[in-house]
Every structure is written in C-alpha cells, then in structure tokens.
Amino acid sequence: YSQVSGVLPLDALPRLDTGPGMAPLGVVRCQLENSVSGRVQLVLNSARGLTLWKDGVPVEVHDQVLLDLAPGQHILTFAVELSQRQEGLRCEVSEVPGSSARVQIVSGK
C-alpha cells in the first residue's frame, strides 16, 4: 500500500527474480478507466530505473508521460530496477489541457 504522500515504498513491491546474478525487479500494476478518448499525463516522482507498459505495449518513460487513451479500462504495468532506484514510486494521473479524456483509477476490492 502507498503512504499518505502517495509514494509506494520499494519494500512493498512484489519481487520478480530475473535469473542468477541479476538483481530482482519490483513490479506494480494499476488500472485506469477512461470514459472519453483523449490524452492524460502521468507525473512520476522519477523515471529512474522504471520500465512502463500500457496494455502490454512498451511506453517510453520520462518524469512526465503522455498517454493516448481510448474509452475503457487500461492496465499500466511498471517494472522497477531496484538496484537503480533509491526512492519509492509515485505516479499521479493529471489532466491535459484541451483533452476530453476523463480518467479514474480503478480501486481494489
């Protein structure tokens, strides 16, 4: 679970063993529900050590990431190279001026 600040601590991430002699990865996934096609922006506390996929398709990662979303649910998957990252992960979904997208984070059960 994330902290009040929205940061997900690295020690809270499930680990994926990538093989002998290789550092494990932390993996986290979330779902977004979009009602109208458009662009949204992900604002990350840092892109360092991150790999991102939207619906299984790789996305280039920067501190701010623009996503084009069709209506419906979308899965974001982050792989975190724990050997390259000292701080936890914080990802904020923000509106893009002029975009008609309406996105909500799908919460757990």
mmCIF file of C-alpha atoms in Angstrom:
data_model
loop_
_atom_site.group_PDB
_atom_site.id
_atom_site.type_symbol
_atom_site.label_atom_id
_atom_site.label_comp_id
_atom_site.label_asym_id
_atom_site.label_seq_id
_atom_site.Cartn_x
_atom_site.Cartn_y
_atom_site.Cartn_z
ATOM 1 C CA TYR A 1 0.000 0.000 0.000
ATOM 2 C CA SER A 2 1.121 3.539 -0.657
ATOM 3 C CA GLN A 3 1.903 6.071 2.026
ATOM 4 C CA VAL A 4 -0.221 9.165 2.700
ATOM 5 C CA SER A 5 2.135 11.078 0.374
ATOM 6 C CA GLY A 6 1.197 8.711 -2.458
ATOM 7 C CA VAL A 7 4.623 7.045 -2.550
ATOM 8 C CA LEU A 8 4.684 3.276 -2.853
ATOM 9 C CA PRO A 9 7.774 2.143 -0.886
ATOM 10 C CA LEU A 10 10.178 -0.152 -2.730
ATOM 11 C CA ASP A 11 9.977 -2.763 0.031
ATOM 12 C CA ALA A 12 6.206 -3.019 -0.584
ATOM 13 C CA LEU A 13 6.658 -4.089 -4.218
ATOM 14 C CA PRO A 14 6.324 -7.741 -5.224
ATOM 15 C CA ARG A 15 9.681 -9.063 -6.443
ATOM 16 C CA LEU A 16 10.361 -10.792 -9.748
ATOM 17 C CA ASP A 17 13.525 -12.915 -9.813
ATOM 18 C CA THR A 18 15.137 -12.319 -13.205
ATOM 19 C CA GLY A 19 17.803 -15.018 -13.025
ATOM 20 C CA PRO A 20 21.139 -15.923 -11.443
ATOM 21 C CA GLY A 21 23.425 -12.948 -10.900
ATOM 22 C CA MET A 22 20.742 -10.447 -11.841
ATOM 23 C CA ALA A 23 19.043 -8.028 -9.477
ATOM 24 C CA PRO A 24 15.346 -8.664 -8.864
ATOM 25 C CA LEU A 25 12.728 -6.303 -10.233
ATOM 26 C CA GLY A 26 9.844 -4.778 -8.346
ATOM 27 C CA VAL A 27 6.574 -4.984 -10.246
ATOM 28 C CA VAL A 28 3.432 -2.917 -9.770
ATOM 29 C CA ARG A 29 0.254 -2.712 -11.809
ATOM 30 C CA CYS A 30 -2.765 -0.437 -11.806
ATOM 31 C CA GLN A 31 -5.884 0.023 -13.893
ATOM 32 C CA LEU A 32 -7.321 3.199 -15.348
ATOM 33 C CA GLU A 33 -10.901 3.623 -16.545
ATOM 34 C CA ASN A 34 -11.375 6.189 -19.297
ATOM 35 C CA SER A 35 -14.834 7.298 -20.433
ATOM 36 C CA VAL A 36 -13.875 9.542 -23.387
ATOM 37 C CA SER A 37 -10.939 9.238 -25.825
ATOM 38 C CA GLY A 38 -8.116 11.659 -25.162
ATOM 39 C CA ARG A 39 -4.729 12.271 -23.626
ATOM 40 C CA VAL A 40 -3.767 12.063 -19.977
ATOM 41 C CA GLN A 41 -0.469 12.719 -18.288
ATOM 42 C CA LEU A 42 1.346 10.565 -15.768
ATOM 43 C CA VAL A 43 3.572 12.567 -13.442
ATOM 44 C CA LEU A 44 6.253 10.388 -11.826
ATOM 45 C CA ASN A 45 8.466 11.332 -8.909
ATOM 46 C CA SER A 46 11.355 9.954 -11.021
ATOM 47 C CA ALA A 47 11.703 7.879 -14.188
ATOM 48 C CA ARG A 48 14.984 6.384 -12.955
ATOM 49 C CA GLY A 49 15.012 2.585 -13.131
ATOM 50 C CA LEU A 50 11.462 2.331 -14.499
ATOM 51 C CA THR A 51 10.019 0.438 -17.438
ATOM 52 C CA LEU A 52 6.359 1.006 -18.305
ATOM 53 C CA TRP A 53 3.793 -0.854 -20.379
ATOM 54 C CA LYS A 54 0.278 0.334 -21.254
ATOM 55 C CA ASP A 55 -1.945 -2.623 -22.076
ATOM 56 C CA GLY A 56 1.174 -4.732 -22.693
ATOM 57 C CA VAL A 57 2.779 -2.231 -25.094
ATOM 58 C CA PRO A 58 6.075 -0.571 -24.020
ATOM 59 C CA VAL A 59 5.901 3.160 -23.298
ATOM 60 C CA GLU A 60 8.932 5.455 -23.198
ATOM 61 C CA VAL A 61 9.365 6.626 -19.602
ATOM 62 C CA HIS A 62 10.129 10.195 -18.550
ATOM 63 C CA ASP A 63 9.213 12.107 -15.397
ATOM 64 C CA GLN A 64 6.081 13.150 -17.309
ATOM 65 C CA VAL A 65 4.451 10.664 -19.697
ATOM 66 C CA LEU A 66 1.627 11.493 -22.112
ATOM 67 C CA LEU A 67 -0.767 8.650 -22.888
ATOM 68 C CA ASP A 68 -3.457 8.485 -25.552
ATOM 69 C CA LEU A 69 -6.353 6.504 -24.108
ATOM 70 C CA ALA A 70 -9.375 5.064 -25.868
ATOM 71 C CA PRO A 71 -12.550 4.576 -23.817
ATOM 72 C CA GLY A 72 -12.447 1.569 -21.488
ATOM 73 C CA GLN A 73 -10.083 0.014 -18.966
ATOM 74 C CA HIS A 74 -6.327 0.192 -19.408
ATOM 75 C CA ILE A 75 -3.599 -1.615 -17.478
ATOM 76 C CA LEU A 76 -0.364 0.151 -16.556
ATOM 77 C CA THR A 77 2.499 -2.118 -15.510
ATOM 78 C CA PHE A 78 5.702 -0.745 -14.011
ATOM 79 C CA ALA A 79 8.913 -2.743 -13.619
ATOM 80 C CA VAL A 80 11.271 -1.153 -11.105
ATOM 81 C CA GLU A 81 15.002 -1.891 -11.305
ATOM 82 C CA LEU A 82 15.628 -1.936 -7.571
ATOM 83 C CA SER A 83 19.406 -1.641 -7.989
ATOM 84 C CA GLN A 84 18.943 1.695 -9.827
ATOM 85 C CA ARG A 85 16.294 3.303 -7.661
ATOM 86 C CA GLN A 86 16.516 4.515 -4.079
ATOM 87 C CA GLU A 87 13.132 6.208 -3.713
ATOM 88 C CA GLY A 88 9.694 4.636 -3.852
ATOM 89 C CA LEU A 89 7.310 5.067 -6.773
ATOM 90 C CA ARG A 90 4.767 7.857 -7.003
ATOM 91 C CA CYS A 91 2.582 8.206 -10.087
ATOM 92 C CA GLU A 92 -0.038 10.928 -10.397
ATOM 93 C CA VAL A 93 -2.620 10.969 -13.187
ATOM 94 C CA SER A 94 -3.309 14.522 -14.330
ATOM 95 C CA GLU A 95 -5.466 16.148 -16.978
ATOM 96 C CA VAL A 96 -4.007 17.538 -20.192
ATOM 97 C CA PRO A 97 -5.362 20.989 -21.127
ATOM 98 C CA GLY A 98 -7.754 20.687 -24.068
ATOM 99 C CA SER A 99 -8.106 16.908 -23.756
ATOM 100 C CA SER A 100 -11.562 15.422 -23.355
ATOM 101 C CA ALA A 101 -10.280 12.295 -21.543
ATOM 102 C CA ARG A 102 -11.983 11.505 -18.232
ATOM 103 C CA VAL A 103 -9.895 9.021 -16.285
ATOM 104 C CA GLN A 104 -10.382 7.358 -12.918
ATOM 105 C CA ILE A 105 -8.093 4.933 -11.138
ATOM 106 C CA VAL A 106 -9.800 1.577 -10.645
ATOM 107 C CA SER A 107 -9.528 0.780 -6.941
ATOM 108 C CA GLY A 108 -9.118 -2.674 -5.429
ATOM 109 C CA LYS A 109 -11.697 -4.827 -3.741
#
